[in-house]
């Protein structure tokens, strides 16, 4: 009988220890890594620069709702303004206001993000061309904040990035960059494929 009691007590102790180290406890809510943040930024750029989005509702001449690639939607405000030629220079300003609502997007490494924001994420570029591409200047950036989810993780990202050109000595090889802070990381990403000043 004693041995049976000992077995029962031992089994109870094992069960208590197992409960204390239960692997089904929620995973640690790890913030986005620098690599994930770069994925997120590039995936956002793909959606915000899409010239043929799936429009689900029209709210005005320059404002509409689009379907996001991985579900959900986003309200988008878009405007393009060409400045009057002055001092042998011309400029083009593009403004995109992007307000995601459970908007699903996928990064280049396959990470799936879901974004929701109360106010728009604002992406602006002003490209000025002097003469016949004698000089180029890029101003603007990406500003705002958004809640995010990746599987069981979640958080909020603040974006404070400036748009600038890396010209070097060859204007035809100029690169457009976004530099600054995103999701608590200092970023410097190439967005030339979305802003092509040499064309």
Short mmCIF file of C-alpha atoms in Angstrom, two decimals:
data_model
loop_
_atom_site.label_atom_id
_atom_site.label_comp_id
_atom_site.label_asym_id
_atom_site.label_seq_id
_atom_site.Cartn_x
_atom_site.Cartn_y
_atom_site.Cartn_z
CA UNK A 1 0.00 0.00 0.00
CA UNK A 2 2.83 2.39 0.87
CA UNK A 3 4.42 1.91 -2.51
CA UNK A 4 1.10 2.72 -4.21
CA UNK A 5 0.79 5.94 -2.19
CA UNK A 6 4.35 6.85 -3.08
CA UNK A 7 3.60 6.29 -6.75
CA UNK A 8 0.48 8.46 -6.55
CA UNK A 9 2.39 11.26 -4.78
CA UNK A 10 5.22 11.06 -7.29
CA UNK A 11 2.74 11.24 -10.19
CA UNK A 12 1.07 14.28 -8.62
CA UNK A 13 4.42 16.03 -8.27
CA UNK A 14 5.27 15.34 -11.91
CA UNK A 15 1.91 16.80 -12.99
CA UNK A 16 2.46 19.96 -10.91
CA UNK A 17 5.93 20.43 -12.38
CA UNK A 18 4.57 19.92 -15.89
CA UNK A 19 1.88 22.54 -15.31
CA UNK A 20 4.49 25.02 -14.09
CA UNK A 21 6.46 24.59 -17.31
CA UNK A 22 3.45 24.30 -19.59
CA UNK A 23 4.71 24.76 -23.19
CA UNK A 24 1.27 25.97 -24.25
CA UNK A 25 1.80 29.29 -22.46
CA UNK A 26 1.64 32.34 -24.79
CA UNK A 27 4.81 33.00 -26.75
CA UNK A 28 6.89 36.03 -25.80
CA UNK A 29 5.64 39.09 -27.67
CA UNK A 30 8.88 39.83 -29.51
CA UNK A 31 9.10 43.21 -31.34
CA UNK A 32 9.86 43.30 -35.06
CA UNK A 33 13.50 42.69 -35.86
CA UNK A 34 15.46 44.96 -38.17
CA UNK A 35 15.08 42.42 -40.98
CA UNK A 36 11.32 42.17 -40.43
CA UNK A 37 11.06 45.96 -40.37
CA UNK A 38 12.80 46.18 -43.75
CA UNK A 39 10.41 43.53 -45.08
CA UNK A 40 7.47 45.54 -43.74
CA UNK A 41 8.65 48.81 -45.27
CA UNK A 42 9.25 47.28 -48.69
CA UNK A 43 5.88 45.49 -48.62
CA UNK A 44 4.19 48.78 -47.69
CA UNK A 45 5.94 50.51 -50.59
CA UNK A 46 4.66 47.86 -53.00
CA UNK A 47 1.06 48.50 -51.92
CA UNK A 48 1.34 52.29 -51.75
CA UNK A 49 2.98 52.56 -55.17
CA UNK A 50 0.58 50.14 -56.92
CA UNK A 51 -0.83 52.02 -59.92
CA UNK A 52 -3.53 49.39 -60.55
CA UNK A 53 -4.93 48.41 -57.14
CA UNK A 54 -8.18 46.53 -56.63
CA UNK A 55 -10.51 49.40 -55.71
CA UNK A 56 -13.50 48.36 -53.60
CA UNK A 57 -14.99 51.79 -52.88
CA UNK A 58 -14.58 55.34 -54.18
CA UNK A 59 -14.85 58.23 -51.72
CA UNK A 60 -13.80 61.09 -53.96
CA UNK A 61 -11.70 62.01 -56.97
CA UNK A 62 -8.47 61.23 -55.13
CA UNK A 63 -9.62 58.98 -52.27
CA UNK A 64 -10.66 55.33 -52.37
CA UNK A 65 -10.52 52.00 -50.54
CA UNK A 66 -8.37 49.19 -51.90
CA UNK A 67 -8.21 45.46 -51.16
CA UNK A 68 -4.91 44.44 -49.57
CA UNK A 69 -2.96 41.50 -51.05
CA UNK A 70 -3.38 39.22 -48.00
CA UNK A 71 -6.87 40.29 -46.89
CA UNK A 72 -8.38 43.35 -45.28
CA UNK A 73 -8.33 46.76 -46.90
CA UNK A 74 -6.88 50.24 -46.73
CA UNK A 75 -8.17 53.71 -47.42
CA UNK A 76 -5.88 55.60 -49.79
CA UNK A 77 -5.58 59.25 -50.67
CA UNK A 78 -3.42 59.97 -53.72
CA UNK A 79 -2.38 63.20 -55.40
CA UNK A 80 0.25 64.17 -57.96
CA UNK A 81 1.10 67.83 -58.50
CA UNK A 82 3.45 69.18 -61.13
CA UNK A 83 5.10 72.43 -60.14
CA UNK A 84 5.32 75.32 -62.58
CA UNK A 85 8.74 75.49 -64.29
CA UNK A 86 10.98 77.96 -62.48
CA UNK A 87 14.66 78.82 -62.81
CA UNK A 88 15.10 76.08 -65.40
CA UNK A 89 13.75 73.49 -62.96
CA UNK A 90 10.59 71.38 -62.84
CA UNK A 91 9.18 69.45 -59.91
CA UNK A 92 6.67 66.68 -59.29
CA UNK A 93 5.13 66.10 -55.86
CA UNK A 94 3.39 62.82 -55.07
CA UNK A 95 1.44 62.38 -51.84
CA UNK A 96 -0.02 59.09 -50.60
CA UNK A 97 -2.10 58.80 -47.44
CA UNK A 98 -2.42 55.12 -46.47
CA UNK A 99 -4.80 54.06 -43.67
CA UNK A 100 -4.76 50.25 -43.25
CA UNK A 101 -7.72 48.40 -41.76
CA UNK A 102 -6.70 44.82 -41.02
CA UNK A 103 -4.57 45.14 -44.16
CA UNK A 104 -2.59 41.99 -44.91
CA UNK A 105 0.72 42.28 -46.76
CA UNK A 106 3.59 39.84 -47.26
CA UNK A 107 7.30 40.58 -47.07
CA UNK A 108 9.96 39.34 -49.46
CA UNK A 109 10.95 36.59 -47.00
CA UNK A 110 7.36 35.41 -46.62
CA UNK A 111 6.54 37.20 -43.36
CA UNK A 112 2.84 38.08 -43.27
CA UNK A 113 1.94 41.37 -41.59
CA UNK A 114 -1.50 42.69 -40.66
CA UNK A 115 -1.67 46.47 -40.25
CA UNK A 116 -4.30 48.72 -38.69
CA UNK A 117 -3.99 52.47 -38.14
CA UNK A 118 -6.32 55.13 -36.81
CA UNK A 119 -4.66 57.85 -38.89
CA UNK A 120 -2.95 57.68 -42.25
CA UNK A 121 0.64 56.77 -42.88
CA UNK A 122 1.83 59.60 -45.12
CA UNK A 123 4.35 58.98 -47.90
CA UNK A 124 5.45 62.07 -49.82
CA UNK A 125 8.07 62.64 -52.49
CA UNK A 126 8.98 65.88 -54.24
CA UNK A 127 11.37 65.36 -57.11
CA UNK A 128 13.01 68.45 -58.62
CA UNK A 129 14.91 68.21 -61.90
CA UNK A 130 17.27 71.02 -62.89
CA UNK A 131 17.72 71.57 -66.62
CA UNK A 132 18.15 68.39 -68.65
CA UNK A 133 18.90 66.21 -65.61
CA UNK A 134 21.79 68.50 -64.69
CA UNK A 135 20.85 68.16 -61.06
CA UNK A 136 18.28 66.19 -59.04
CA UNK A 137 16.76 66.74 -55.62
CA UNK A 138 14.40 64.49 -53.67
CA UNK A 139 12.47 65.57 -50.58
CA UNK A 140 9.74 63.97 -48.49
CA UNK A 141 9.52 60.77 -46.52
CA UNK A 142 7.26 58.37 -44.65
CA UNK A 143 5.61 59.37 -41.38
CA UNK A 144 2.94 57.91 -39.10
CA UNK A 145 2.24 54.94 -36.87
CA UNK A 146 0.45 51.63 -37.23
CA UNK A 147 -0.45 48.60 -35.14
CA UNK A 148 0.92 45.35 -36.52
CA UNK A 149 0.42 41.60 -36.09
CA UNK A 150 2.69 38.74 -37.18
CA UNK A 151 1.20 35.36 -36.21
CA UNK A 152 0.76 35.56 -32.39
CA UNK A 153 2.94 38.66 -32.00
CA UNK A 154 1.69 42.22 -32.07
CA UNK A 155 2.81 45.76 -31.43
CA UNK A 156 2.92 49.29 -32.74
CA UNK A 157 5.43 50.84 -35.14
CA UNK A 158 6.26 54.50 -35.54
CA UNK A 159 7.73 55.61 -38.86
CA UNK A 160 9.90 58.72 -39.18
CA UNK A 161 11.87 58.38 -42.39
CA UNK A 162 13.23 60.91 -44.88
CA UNK A 163 13.45 60.44 -48.64
CA UNK A 164 16.76 61.39 -50.18
CA UNK A 165 18.95 60.76 -53.18
CA UNK A 166 22.32 59.04 -53.32
CA UNK A 167 23.58 60.63 -56.51
CA UNK A 168 27.33 60.15 -56.59
CA UNK A 169 29.00 61.24 -59.82
CA UNK A 170 26.56 59.52 -62.20
CA UNK A 171 23.02 60.89 -62.23
CA UNK A 172 21.80 57.93 -64.26
CA UNK A 173 22.78 55.65 -61.36
CA UNK A 174 21.11 57.77 -58.67
CA UNK A 175 19.46 55.79 -55.87
CA UNK A 176 16.38 56.83 -53.89
CA UNK A 177 16.63 56.04 -50.19
CA UNK A 178 14.44 56.07 -47.08
CA UNK A 179 16.52 56.80 -44.00
CA UNK A 180 15.48 57.27 -40.39
CA UNK A 181 13.61 55.44 -37.65
CA UNK A 182 11.05 52.65 -38.09
CA UNK A 183 9.81 50.22 -35.45
CA UNK A 184 12.64 51.38 -33.13
CA UNK A 185 15.31 50.56 -35.71
CA UNK A 186 17.53 52.92 -37.68
CA UNK A 187 16.87 52.08 -41.32
CA UNK A 188 18.49 52.94 -44.64
CA UNK A 189 16.62 51.18 -47.45
CA UNK A 190 16.79 51.48 -51.22
CA UNK A 191 13.43 52.44 -52.76
CA UNK A 192 14.76 53.25 -56.24
CA UNK A 193 12.36 50.76 -57.84
CA UNK A 194 9.47 52.84 -56.46
CA UNK A 195 10.96 56.30 -57.04
CA UNK A 196 13.03 56.49 -60.21
CA UNK A 197 14.38 60.00 -60.55
CA UNK A 198 16.52 59.33 -63.60
CA UNK A 199 13.64 58.41 -65.87
#
